[in-house]
Amino acid sequence: MLGKFRNLRRIELRFDRDCGPPDDPRYEFSETLAFRDRVFRMILQGLDNPSYRATRVDELSIHNLQDMKMETAQSRPGFKTMISQLKALSLSIATEHPGFGVHPHRTRSNLPEIQNFFNNTLPVQWLRPSQNGLTRLALYADTYWGYYPACDLRALRFPCLTDLALGCYTFAHDFQLHWILEHRQTLQSLSLDDCPIMHEIYVPKTSKGSDPLPFDDDQPRLKTDDYVWEYKTRWHHYFTLIRTQLHKLMSFAIGETELDGSTGRTHEIAMTHRSYLGATLAEGRYMRFHDEEYKVAETDPPEDLVVYLDFAAHNAREAERYEEYGEYPDCEEEDQKALDQLMEAVRRRVRNHLVA
């Protein structure tokens, strides 16, 4: 009975990062969805025991939360009770690899389970019940998310939020940044770990994937037969808005968490080490979204297109596609200058706070 620990304030769960759909005999996982559901249900039962209620628990951290609803645990009344009393919530989301499921030829972000989790389960089951009391929120995933799979946070407001950390979150709309800026009255710390801007988006009409975040009517469209957009807002625009509108910000971090190469860069470790993230301009800060896949933008045109007789038409199409998409955004100096100005404003604010 966890409630017997009267001083218990924080709970941390660490599941295995390998996961897959339930009831698939082709693959075996050490921790199935049913196992994860049962573990979480037992924790909720321990917290919500009528004789020993753990009323002081206000921090929850889950590593490798599978991208599916834990039906039994999350249907318990104790789930919403526990979530609603949290002041700190940290989630690193583990997604199944396409080869583990019934859609082996789809990209990871296009699996229906992942789409439903970010579209529905995450905002409705986890964030909405906790929004009124949260002061610290960290959301990481092992796949890019935000634009696609779509996760629209505009209906959520966190009136007490002071610390926000996002990992692998992708920007392709001004309203995504504006949602962060709407927390200007309270936000003091913002961390963007491997969170690129999608400067070009290409979705063919033949695509059978789920829809990304919808574009506004005035979004520039480059082509009519397929859905191709160019998102012109750059990081120096973001940095300027963050500097001028988040007046209480005393900590800002951006880049990619550097981890031991022997362990690899996993989302769960990145979330754990998020306090070590500095403020640097990573090359991957701009990416392309091409037919349900995220691709690092090319800084230079392709020098060599391997030409064989049978591949001449293919290479011509690739060269034409590169020319159509344009080059990596040429704004290194503007981005660095705006970042320097932002960091100086943050440091000045910290100094003034210490003096006061």
PDB file of C-alpha atoms in Angstrom, residues 100-207:
ATOM      1  CA  PHE A 100       6.623  -4.999 -35.085  1.00  0.00           C
ATOM      2  CA  GLY A 101       3.057  -4.398 -36.147  1.00  0.00           C
ATOM      3  CA  VAL A 102       0.607  -5.192 -38.879  1.00  0.00           C
ATOM      4  CA  HIS A 103       1.809  -2.270 -41.023  1.00  0.00           C
ATOM      5  CA  PRO A 104       5.457  -3.162 -41.770  1.00  0.00           C
ATOM      6  CA  HIS A 105       5.729  -0.885 -44.800  1.00  0.00           C
ATOM      7  CA  ARG A 106       4.590   2.282 -43.058  1.00  0.00           C
ATOM      8  CA  THR A 107       6.885   4.780 -41.443  1.00  0.00           C
ATOM      9  CA  ARG A 108       6.892   4.865 -37.670  1.00  0.00           C
ATOM     10  CA  SER A 109       4.927   8.117 -37.372  1.00  0.00           C
ATOM     11  CA  ASN A 110       2.185   6.872 -39.707  1.00  0.00           C
ATOM     12  CA  LEU A 111       1.099   3.896 -37.622  1.00  0.00           C
ATOM     13  CA  PRO A 112      -2.548   4.314 -36.557  1.00  0.00           C
ATOM     14  CA  GLU A 113      -1.698   3.605 -32.909  1.00  0.00           C
ATOM     15  CA  ILE A 114       0.775   6.481 -32.867  1.00  0.00           C
ATOM     16  CA  GLN A 115      -1.620   8.788 -34.695  1.00  0.00           C
ATOM     17  CA  ASN A 116      -4.390   8.101 -32.202  1.00  0.00           C
ATOM     18  CA  PHE A 117      -2.116   8.501 -29.211  1.00  0.00           C
ATOM     19  CA  PHE A 118      -0.868  11.972 -30.146  1.00  0.00           C
ATOM     20  CA  ASN A 119      -4.212  13.102 -31.561  1.00  0.00           C
ATOM     21  CA  ASN A 120      -6.342  11.868 -28.710  1.00  0.00           C
ATOM     22  CA  THR A 121      -4.845   9.906 -25.819  1.00  0.00           C
ATOM     23  CA  LEU A 122      -2.041  12.305 -24.905  1.00  0.00           C
ATOM     24  CA  PRO A 123      -4.026  15.575 -24.879  1.00  0.00           C
ATOM     25  CA  VAL A 124      -7.316  14.126 -23.603  1.00  0.00           C
ATOM     26  CA  GLN A 125      -6.221  11.452 -21.132  1.00  0.00           C
ATOM     27  CA  TRP A 126      -2.966  12.900 -19.790  1.00  0.00           C
ATOM     28  CA  LEU A 127      -2.841  16.656 -20.315  1.00  0.00           C
ATOM     29  CA  ARG A 128      -6.407  17.912 -19.979  1.00  0.00           C
ATOM     30  CA  PRO A 129      -7.016  16.464 -16.469  1.00  0.00           C
ATOM     31  CA  SER A 130      -3.677  17.834 -15.239  1.00  0.00           C
ATOM     32  CA  GLN A 131      -3.674  21.269 -16.850  1.00  0.00           C
ATOM     33  CA  ASN A 132      -4.997  23.322 -13.930  1.00  0.00           C
ATOM     34  CA  GLY A 133      -2.311  22.360 -11.430  1.00  0.00           C
ATOM     35  CA  LEU A 134       0.827  21.558 -13.431  1.00  0.00           C
ATOM     36  CA  THR A 135       3.846  23.774 -12.892  1.00  0.00           C
ATOM     37  CA  ARG A 136       6.370  21.553 -14.728  1.00  0.00           C
ATOM     38  CA  LEU A 137       5.703  19.613 -17.934  1.00  0.00           C
ATOM     39  CA  ALA A 138       8.123  17.535 -20.029  1.00  0.00           C
ATOM     40  CA  LEU A 139       7.008  15.707 -23.182  1.00  0.00           C
ATOM     41  CA  TYR A 140       9.479  13.611 -25.172  1.00  0.00           C
ATOM     42  CA  ALA A 141       9.066  10.885 -27.800  1.00  0.00           C
ATOM     43  CA  ASP A 142      11.234   8.501 -29.802  1.00  0.00           C
ATOM     44  CA  THR A 143       9.731   9.841 -33.026  1.00  0.00           C
ATOM     45  CA  TYR A 144       9.091  13.360 -34.242  1.00  0.00           C
ATOM     46  CA  TRP A 145       5.619  14.589 -33.355  1.00  0.00           C
ATOM     47  CA  GLY A 146       3.602  17.790 -33.171  1.00  0.00           C
ATOM     48  CA  TYR A 147       3.080  18.504 -36.855  1.00  0.00           C
ATOM     49  CA  TYR A 148       2.876  14.809 -37.779  1.00  0.00           C
ATOM     50  CA  PRO A 149       1.645  12.791 -36.053  1.00  0.00           C
ATOM     51  CA  ALA A 150      -0.565  15.742 -35.271  1.00  0.00           C
ATOM     52  CA  CYS A 151      -0.866  16.877 -31.673  1.00  0.00           C
ATOM     53  CA  ASP A 152      -2.929  20.047 -31.408  1.00  0.00           C
ATOM     54  CA  LEU A 153      -2.445  21.639 -27.988  1.00  0.00           C
ATOM     55  CA  ARG A 154      -4.361  24.862 -28.617  1.00  0.00           C
ATOM     56  CA  ALA A 155      -7.352  23.838 -26.506  1.00  0.00           C
ATOM     57  CA  LEU A 156      -5.134  23.334 -23.455  1.00  0.00           C
ATOM     58  CA  ARG A 157      -4.059  26.025 -20.994  1.00  0.00           C
ATOM     59  CA  PHE A 158      -1.728  25.531 -18.052  1.00  0.00           C
ATOM     60  CA  PRO A 159      -2.305  28.585 -15.830  1.00  0.00           C
ATOM     61  CA  CYS A 160       0.446  27.623 -13.346  1.00  0.00           C
ATOM     62  CA  LEU A 161       3.083  26.369 -15.814  1.00  0.00           C
ATOM     63  CA  THR A 162       6.606  27.587 -15.032  1.00  0.00           C
ATOM     64  CA  ASP A 163       8.748  24.921 -16.732  1.00  0.00           C
ATOM     65  CA  LEU A 164       8.136  23.439 -20.200  1.00  0.00           C
ATOM     66  CA  ALA A 165      10.428  20.919 -21.936  1.00  0.00           C
ATOM     67  CA  LEU A 166       9.696  19.420 -25.358  1.00  0.00           C
ATOM     68  CA  GLY A 167      11.668  16.679 -27.098  1.00  0.00           C
ATOM     69  CA  CYS A 168      11.386  15.853 -30.820  1.00  0.00           C
ATOM     70  CA  TYR A 169       8.488  18.290 -31.173  1.00  0.00           C
ATOM     71  CA  THR A 170       8.185  19.715 -34.705  1.00  0.00           C
ATOM     72  CA  PHE A 171       7.055  23.214 -35.673  1.00  0.00           C
ATOM     73  CA  ALA A 172       5.275  23.975 -38.947  1.00  0.00           C
ATOM     74  CA  HIS A 173       2.766  26.628 -37.853  1.00  0.00           C
ATOM     75  CA  ASP A 174       3.052  29.967 -36.106  1.00  0.00           C
ATOM     76  CA  PHE A 175       0.224  28.949 -33.782  1.00  0.00           C
ATOM     77  CA  GLN A 176       2.416  26.224 -32.282  1.00  0.00           C
ATOM     78  CA  LEU A 177       4.842  28.826 -30.951  1.00  0.00           C
ATOM     79  CA  HIS A 178       1.973  31.132 -30.039  1.00  0.00           C
ATOM     80  CA  TRP A 179       0.601  28.377 -27.806  1.00  0.00           C
ATOM     81  CA  ILE A 180       3.856  28.471 -25.847  1.00  0.00           C
ATOM     82  CA  LEU A 181       3.820  32.273 -25.741  1.00  0.00           C
ATOM     83  CA  GLU A 182       0.317  32.225 -24.262  1.00  0.00           C
ATOM     84  CA  HIS A 183       1.932  31.008 -21.033  1.00  0.00           C
ATOM     85  CA  ARG A 184       3.919  34.243 -20.709  1.00  0.00           C
ATOM     86  CA  GLN A 185       2.371  35.099 -17.346  1.00  0.00           C
ATOM     87  CA  THR A 186       4.007  32.124 -15.633  1.00  0.00           C
ATOM     88  CA  LEU A 187       6.637  30.471 -17.866  1.00  0.00           C
ATOM     89  CA  GLN A 188      10.176  30.751 -16.491  1.00  0.00           C
ATOM     90  CA  SER A 189      11.978  27.882 -18.212  1.00  0.00           C
ATOM     91  CA  LEU A 190      11.715  26.608 -21.799  1.00  0.00           C
ATOM     92  CA  SER A 191      13.687  23.713 -23.278  1.00  0.00           C
ATOM     93  CA  LEU A 192      13.469  22.612 -26.935  1.00  0.00           C
ATOM     94  CA  ASP A 193      15.475  19.417 -27.431  1.00  0.00           C
ATOM     95  CA  ASP A 194      15.769  18.286 -31.059  1.00  0.00           C
ATOM     96  CA  CYS A 195      12.723  20.347 -32.037  1.00  0.00           C
ATOM     97  CA  PRO A 196      13.102  21.301 -35.722  1.00  0.00           C
ATOM     98  CA  ILE A 197      11.179  23.739 -37.872  1.00  0.00           C
ATOM     99  CA  MET A 198       9.641  22.134 -40.954  1.00  0.00           C
ATOM    100  CA  HIS A 199      10.634  24.635 -43.614  1.00  0.00           C
ATOM    101  CA  GLU A 200       9.136  22.601 -46.474  1.00  0.00           C
ATOM    102  CA  ILE A 201       6.266  20.140 -46.505  1.00  0.00           C
ATOM    103  CA  TYR A 202       5.320  17.748 -49.282  1.00  0.00           C
ATOM    104  CA  VAL A 203       2.284  15.458 -49.019  1.00  0.00           C
ATOM    105  CA  PRO A 204       1.181  13.741 -52.246  1.00  0.00           C
ATOM    106  CA  LYS A 205      -2.527  13.447 -52.893  1.00  0.00           C
ATOM    107  CA  THR A 206      -2.023   9.695 -53.120  1.00  0.00           C
ATOM    108  CA  SER A 207      -0.850   9.550 -49.505  1.00  0.00           C
TER     109      SER A 207
END
